[in-house]
Structure formats: structure tokens, C-alpha cells
């Protein structure tokens, strides 16, 4: 019960200060992102009512920055949820196959459905199928080892990649295949304000629901018997929490494509800073996730003459960090 009291404790002054710093960093990056791009935007032009600058601002820059902020925040929070519920520091939307499942679902939506809402629904179905399959595979191992979910996720990821390759073989090379490849690379380029409103609203609702359930999420990190003694319906709560986190990931993937490692990096960075696993750490993980995605998007626009995929920069950070976690054998969750 001592560990449970530690998890349920209120945020400390240190975590509050870190959350304020994370908010300031995210706000600064978001402001810079609004004015970063090939078409020059200036404060004087916007304040002077320049029609073209306002059109670019609202339809391209603002929507792109909003996806970076809200999408990155949701990926960071979802990563925290996966790691806490599965009690495994390597669990994340990437490692357990959720992101690849959502990408395969989005590819199927591009091929067989029409409209942004249909693609989002297909991405959610693929993500939900991936997490359900990973849970089913991990349940076959009765030893209770925390690494089982990671191994199951690797298997699910491989299956999703196989399905994705099969879908690519049936795609029209001139139209559909290019769209699928664009999804796989992961980019915020081309995001328009006309298509993001519903996705971002649903993503925000899922994140809000997860924060409303933060105490129950932390209870799920305890042993199942101990959580049941505290009156928690473990099975139903786990399904509801994972469903909300998966839907948030699906909403982001359906807009940006496959963006790697944010769900792994952000929660770990928050824990390393706060040395806790409470609600303040969950909030900080979301803020760091938003900062990582917006910062990577800024680099994607400025590092070369042509725009690069965002996943290049998140993978440059994430892959070495994953190797570090494996080498250290961390058990922070």
C-alpha cells in the first residue's frame, strides 16, 4: 500500500515548476512554428491585415502547429498510459504495434474508403486490433514477465507491416501508393485547416478523459489483486483506458502518418525529471511530447532545401534512447 500512496500523491512543487517550464517551452516552439516556412509571415503583415498572409496562417501554419502541439501531447500521454498499464518501460504506441496497426488501417482506408473521417475510423480499427492482438498474445505467457508485451508488440508490428506491404501491392502506383508512402514516412506537411478540426477535437477529448481517469490509471500499475482490493474493476478499466489512448494515437496517425518514438521518449523524459509516476509526470510527458513533435517539425522544414519527414528527427533521438533503456535494464514503471 505504500507504493500506492506514493503513486496517488499530489504533484510536488518540483513537478509543478517543471510543468510550467514545459508549457513555456511548448508555447515558444509553437510560436516559432507559426512563422517558420517557405512563405514568409511577419507580425507586421498579419497585424496590417495582409489577406494572403492571413490565408496562409489559418489554413496551413496554424493547423500544422495545432496538430504538432495537440498530436504530440496526445502521443506523450498515450505513451505514459501504455507504460503504466502494462508496467513496462518499453511499452509505447510504436513498440507494442499500435502505431503500425493504425498505419495499416489508414492505408486500407485510403484504398477502400473515402473521406478523412473514414480514414480516421480505419486507423482506429487497425490500432485497436493491434493492441487487442498484443494483449491476447501476451496472455499466453503465464509467467507474468513484463517483457512479454514488448515481444508480443514486435510480433504484431511485423504482422501489421506485412499487411501494409500487401495493401501497397494492390494500390494504384500513380495515386494510392504515393498517398500510402506519404503516410508511412510521417510528416505534418500538407495538413490543412479544413481537415483537422474533428480529429483534433476527438484527440483532445481522449486526452481529457485520460486525465480524468489518472488516479485509476495509476492504480492499474499495481498488482491486479491489490487494485481489486481497492474496488477497481481492472478488466473494464483497462479496456476503457487503452481504448481512449489508442483512439488518440489513431487520430494523430491518421493526420500525420507514422511518427516514431515520441510515445517512448516523452514519458521517460518526464519521469527522469520528476522522479515520480504521478499526474504531474503524466502532464509533463504530454508537454514534452508536444515539444518534441513541434521541434522535429521545425527541423523538418529548415534542415534542408526540401522538407524532410518528421520521423527522421524523432528516430535520431529515439533509437539511441531505446538502446540506452535496454542496456540499463530500467524498471521505472
Coordinates of C-alpha atoms in Angstrom, one line a residue:
X1 CA 0.0 0.0 0.0
X2 CA 3.0 2.3 0.5
X3 CA 3.7 2.2 -3.2
X4 CA 0.1 3.0 -3.9
X5 CA 0.2 6.1 -1.7
X6 CA 3.3 7.2 -3.5
X7 CA 1.6 6.9 -6.9
X8 CA -1.6 8.7 -5.7
X9 CA 0.3 11.6 -4.1
X10 CA -0.4 15.1 -5.3
X11 CA 2.1 16.8 -7.6
X12 CA 5.1 18.3 -5.8
X13 CA 6.4 21.8 -6.3
X14 CA 9.1 20.4 -8.4
X15 CA 6.7 18.8 -10.8
X16 CA 4.6 21.9 -11.0
X17 CA 7.6 24.0 -11.8
X18 CA 8.7 21.5 -14.5
X19 CA 5.2 21.6 -16.0
X20 CA 5.3 25.4 -16.1
X21 CA 8.7 25.2 -17.8
X22 CA 7.4 22.6 -20.3
X23 CA 4.4 24.8 -21.1
X24 CA 6.7 27.8 -21.7
X25 CA 8.9 25.6 -24.0
X26 CA 6.0 24.3 -26.0
X27 CA 4.5 27.8 -26.3
X28 CA 7.8 29.2 -27.6
X29 CA 8.2 26.4 -30.1
X30 CA 4.6 26.7 -31.3
X31 CA 5.0 30.5 -31.8
X32 CA 8.2 29.9 -33.8
X33 CA 6.5 27.2 -35.9
X34 CA 3.8 29.7 -37.0
X35 CA 6.4 31.8 -38.7
X36 CA 8.6 29.0 -40.0
X37 CA 8.3 28.0 -43.6
X38 CA 9.0 28.9 -47.2
X39 CA 6.2 31.5 -47.4
X40 CA 7.3 34.4 -45.2
X41 CA 4.9 35.5 -42.5
X42 CA 5.6 38.6 -40.4
X43 CA 3.8 40.1 -37.4
X44 CA 3.6 43.4 -39.2
X45 CA 2.0 41.8 -42.2
X46 CA -0.6 39.9 -40.0
X47 CA -1.3 43.0 -37.9
X48 CA -1.6 45.0 -41.1
X49 CA -4.3 42.7 -42.4
X50 CA -2.4 41.2 -45.4
X51 CA -5.0 38.9 -46.9
X52 CA -2.5 36.3 -48.3
X53 CA -0.6 36.1 -45.1
X54 CA -3.8 35.5 -43.1
X55 CA -4.9 32.8 -45.5
X56 CA -1.6 31.0 -45.2
X57 CA -1.6 31.5 -41.4
X58 CA -5.1 30.0 -40.8
X59 CA -5.2 27.3 -43.5
X60 CA -1.6 26.0 -43.2
X61 CA 0.6 27.3 -40.4
X62 CA -2.0 27.4 -37.6
X63 CA -3.4 23.9 -38.4
X64 CA 0.0 22.4 -38.8
X65 CA 1.2 23.8 -35.5
X66 CA -2.1 22.8 -33.8
X67 CA -1.5 19.2 -34.9
X68 CA 2.0 19.3 -33.7
X69 CA 1.0 20.6 -30.2
X70 CA -2.1 18.5 -29.6
X71 CA -0.9 15.5 -31.5
X72 CA 2.5 15.4 -29.7
X73 CA 0.7 16.0 -26.4
X74 CA -1.6 13.1 -27.0
X75 CA 1.2 10.8 -28.1
X76 CA 3.2 11.6 -24.9
X77 CA 0.1 11.0 -22.7
X78 CA -0.7 7.8 -24.6
X79 CA 2.9 6.6 -24.1
X80 CA 2.6 7.3 -20.3
X81 CA -0.7 5.3 -20.2
X82 CA 0.8 2.3 -22.1
X83 CA 3.9 2.1 -19.9
X84 CA 1.8 2.5 -16.7
X85 CA -0.9 0.0 -17.6
X86 CA 1.5 -2.6 -19.0
X87 CA 4.0 -1.9 -16.2
X88 CA 6.8 -2.0 -18.8
X89 CA 9.1 1.0 -19.5
X90 CA 9.4 -0.1 -23.2
X91 CA 5.7 -0.1 -23.9
X92 CA 4.7 2.6 -26.3
X93 CA 2.5 3.1 -29.3
X94 CA 5.5 2.2 -31.5
X95 CA 6.9 -0.7 -29.6
X96 CA 3.6 -2.6 -29.0
X97 CA 2.5 -2.2 -32.6
X98 CA -0.3 0.3 -32.1
X99 CA 1.2 2.9 -34.5
X100 CA 1.9 0.4 -37.2
X101 CA -1.6 -1.1 -36.8
X102 CA -3.1 2.4 -37.2
X103 CA -0.9 3.0 -40.3
X104 CA -2.1 -0.3 -41.9
X105 CA -5.7 0.7 -41.1
X106 CA -5.2 4.1 -42.6
X107 CA -3.7 2.5 -45.7
X108 CA -6.8 0.3 -46.0
X109 CA -8.9 3.4 -45.6
X110 CA -7.1 5.2 -48.4
X111 CA -7.6 2.2 -50.7
X112 CA -11.2 1.2 -50.0
X113 CA -12.9 4.2 -48.3
X114 CA -13.2 7.9 -49.0
X115 CA -13.0 10.9 -46.7
X116 CA -10.9 11.9 -43.7
X117 CA -13.4 10.6 -41.2
X118 CA -13.4 7.1 -42.9
X119 CA -9.5 7.1 -42.8
X120 CA -9.6 8.0 -39.1
X121 CA -12.1 5.2 -38.4
X122 CA -9.9 2.7 -40.3
X123 CA -6.8 3.9 -38.5
X124 CA -8.6 3.4 -35.2
X125 CA -9.8 -0.1 -36.1
X126 CA -6.2 -1.0 -37.1
X127 CA -4.8 0.4 -33.9
X128 CA -7.4 -1.3 -31.7
X129 CA -6.9 -4.6 -33.5
X130 CA -3.1 -4.3 -32.9
X131 CA -3.5 -3.6 -29.1
X132 CA -6.1 -6.4 -28.7
X133 CA -3.8 -8.9 -30.5
X134 CA -0.8 -7.8 -28.5
X135 CA -2.8 -8.4 -25.2
X136 CA -4.0 -11.7 -26.4
X137 CA -0.5 -12.9 -27.3
X138 CA 1.0 -11.7 -24.0
X139 CA -1.8 -13.5 -22.1
X140 CA -0.5 -16.8 -23.4
X141 CA 2.6 -16.4 -21.2
X142 CA 1.6 -17.3 -17.6
X143 CA 5.0 -16.3 -16.2
X144 CA 4.0 -12.7 -15.7
X145 CA 7.2 -11.3 -17.2
X146 CA 6.9 -7.6 -18.1
X147 CA 8.9 -8.1 -21.3
X148 CA 6.2 -10.4 -22.8
X149 CA 4.1 -7.4 -24.0
X150 CA 7.1 -6.0 -25.8
X151 CA 7.8 -9.3 -27.6
X152 CA 4.1 -9.6 -28.5
X153 CA 4.2 -6.0 -29.8
X154 CA 7.2 -6.8 -32.0
X155 CA 5.2 -9.7 -33.5
X156 CA 2.1 -7.5 -34.0
X157 CA 4.3 -4.9 -35.6
X158 CA 5.6 -7.5 -38.1
X159 CA 2.1 -8.6 -38.9
X160 CA 1.0 -5.0 -39.5
X161 CA 3.9 -4.4 -41.7
X162 CA 3.1 -7.5 -43.7
X163 CA -0.5 -6.3 -44.1
X164 CA 0.8 -2.9 -45.2
X165 CA 3.0 -4.4 -47.9
X166 CA 0.1 -6.4 -49.2
X167 CA -2.0 -3.3 -49.4
X168 CA 0.8 -1.5 -51.2
X169 CA 0.9 -4.2 -53.8
X170 CA -2.8 -3.7 -54.6
X171 CA -2.5 0.1 -54.7
X172 CA -2.6 2.3 -57.8
X173 CA 1.1 3.2 -58.3
X174 CA 0.2 6.7 -59.6
X175 CA -2.2 7.8 -56.8
X176 CA -2.9 5.5 -53.9
X177 CA 0.6 4.1 -53.5
X178 CA 2.1 7.6 -53.3
X179 CA -0.5 8.5 -50.6
X180 CA 0.3 5.4 -48.6
X181 CA 4.1 6.0 -48.8
X182 CA 3.4 9.6 -47.6
X183 CA 1.6 8.2 -44.6
X184 CA 4.4 5.8 -43.7
X185 CA 7.1 8.5 -43.8
X186 CA 5.2 10.7 -41.3
X187 CA 5.0 14.4 -41.9
X188 CA 2.9 17.4 -41.0
X189 CA 3.4 18.8 -44.5
X190 CA 0.2 19.4 -46.4
X191 CA -2.1 19.4 -43.3
X192 CA -4.9 21.8 -44.0
X193 CA -7.2 23.6 -41.6
X194 CA -10.2 22.2 -43.4
X195 CA -9.5 18.6 -42.4
X196 CA -8.1 18.6 -38.9
X197 CA -10.9 20.0 -36.7
X198 CA -12.7 16.8 -36.0
X199 CA -9.5 14.8 -35.4
X200 CA -8.0 17.3 -33.0
X201 CA -11.3 17.6 -31.1
X202 CA -11.5 13.9 -30.7
X203 CA -7.8 13.7 -29.7
X204 CA -8.4 16.4 -27.1
X205 CA -11.4 14.6 -25.7
X206 CA -9.4 11.4 -25.3
X207 CA -6.6 13.2 -23.6
X208 CA -9.1 14.9 -21.2
X209 CA -10.7 11.5 -20.5
X210 CA -7.3 10.0 -19.6
X211 CA -6.5 12.9 -17.3
X212 CA -9.9 12.4 -15.6
X213 CA -9.0 8.8 -15.0
X214 CA -5.4 9.4 -14.0
X215 CA -5.9 8.0 -10.5
X216 CA -7.4 4.8 -11.9
X217 CA -4.6 4.6 -14.4
X218 CA -2.0 4.7 -11.6
X219 CA -4.0 2.0 -9.7
X220 CA -3.6 -0.2 -12.7
X221 CA 0.2 0.0 -12.3
X222 CA -0.2 -2.0 -9.0
X223 CA -0.6 -5.8 -8.8
X224 CA -4.1 -6.8 -10.1
X225 CA -5.1 -8.3 -6.7
X226 CA -4.1 -5.1 -4.9
X227 CA -6.1 -3.0 -7.3
X228 CA -9.2 -5.2 -6.9
X229 CA -9.0 -4.8 -3.1
X230 CA -9.3 -1.0 -3.7
X231 CA -12.5 -1.6 -5.6
X232 CA -11.1 -1.2 -9.1
X233 CA -12.8 -3.2 -12.0
X234 CA -9.5 -4.0 -13.6
X235 CA -10.7 -5.6 -16.8
X236 CA -13.2 -2.9 -17.7
X237 CA -11.0 0.0 -16.7
X238 CA -8.0 -1.4 -18.6
X239 CA -10.2 -1.7 -21.7
X240 CA -11.6 1.8 -21.4
X241 CA -8.2 3.4 -20.7
X242 CA -6.4 1.6 -23.6
X243 CA -9.3 2.4 -25.9
X244 CA -9.0 6.1 -25.2
X245 CA -5.2 6.1 -25.6
X246 CA -5.5 4.0 -28.8
X247 CA -8.1 6.4 -30.3
X248 CA -5.9 9.3 -29.5
X249 CA -2.9 7.7 -31.3
X250 CA -5.2 6.7 -34.2
X251 CA -6.3 10.3 -34.6
X252 CA -2.7 11.6 -34.7
X253 CA -1.6 8.9 -37.1
X254 CA -4.5 9.5 -39.5
X255 CA -3.3 13.1 -39.8
X256 CA 0.5 12.8 -39.7
X257 CA 1.3 9.2 -40.7
X258 CA 3.7 7.1 -38.7
X259 CA 5.8 9.2 -36.3
X260 CA 8.1 7.2 -34.2
X261 CA 9.4 7.3 -30.6
X262 CA 7.5 10.3 -29.2
X263 CA 5.3 8.0 -27.1
X264 CA 8.5 6.4 -25.7
X265 CA 10.7 9.4 -25.2
X266 CA 8.3 11.9 -23.7
X267 CA 7.1 9.8 -20.7
X268 CA 10.6 8.7 -19.9
X269 CA 11.9 12.2 -20.1
X270 CA 9.1 13.3 -17.7
X271 CA 10.0 10.5 -15.2
X272 CA 13.7 11.3 -15.3
X273 CA 12.9 14.9 -14.5
X274 CA 10.3 14.4 -11.8
X275 CA 11.5 11.1 -10.3
X276 CA 7.8 10.2 -9.9
X277 CA 4.9 8.5 -11.7
X278 CA 2.1 10.8 -10.7
X279 CA -0.4 13.1 -12.5
X280 CA 2.2 15.8 -12.8
X281 CA 4.5 13.4 -14.6
X282 CA 1.6 12.5 -17.0
X283 CA 1.1 16.2 -17.8
X284 CA 4.8 16.8 -18.3
X285 CA 5.0 13.8 -20.6
X286 CA 2.3 15.3 -22.7
X287 CA 4.1 18.7 -22.8
X288 CA 7.4 17.1 -23.8
X289 CA 5.6 15.1 -26.5
X290 CA 4.2 18.3 -28.0
X291 CA 7.6 20.0 -27.8
X292 CA 9.3 17.0 -29.4
X293 CA 6.8 16.9 -32.3
X294 CA 6.7 20.7 -32.9
X295 CA 10.5 20.9 -32.6
X296 CA 11.0 18.0 -35.1
X297 CA 8.6 19.6 -37.5
X298 CA 10.5 22.8 -37.4
X299 CA 13.8 20.9 -38.2
X300 CA 12.0 19.1 -41.0
X301 CA 11.2 22.4 -42.6
X302 CA 14.5 24.1 -42.1
X303 CA 17.3 21.5 -42.1
X304 CA 17.4 21.0 -45.9
X305 CA 16.3 22.7 -49.0
X306 CA 13.4 20.3 -49.4
X307 CA 11.1 19.3 -46.5
X308 CA 12.1 16.1 -44.7
X309 CA 9.9 13.5 -42.9
X310 CA 9.4 14.3 -39.2
X311 CA 10.2 10.7 -38.2
X312 CA 13.9 11.2 -39.3
X313 CA 14.4 13.6 -36.4
X314 CA 12.3 11.7 -33.8
X315 CA 14.1 8.5 -34.7
X316 CA 17.5 10.1 -34.3
X317 CA 16.6 10.8 -30.7
X318 CA 14.5 7.7 -30.1
X319 CA 16.7 4.9 -31.4
X320 CA 19.7 5.7 -29.1
X321 CA 17.4 6.2 -26.2
X322 CA 15.8 2.8 -26.7
X323 CA 19.2 1.2 -26.8
X324 CA 20.1 3.0 -23.6
X325 CA 17.0 1.7 -21.9
X326 CA 17.7 -1.9 -23.0
X327 CA 21.4 -1.6 -21.9
X328 CA 20.4 -0.2 -18.5
X329 CA 17.5 -2.6 -18.0
X330 CA 15.4 0.1 -16.4
X331 CA 12.3 -0.7 -14.5
X332 CA 10.9 2.7 -13.8
X333 CA 7.2 2.0 -14.3

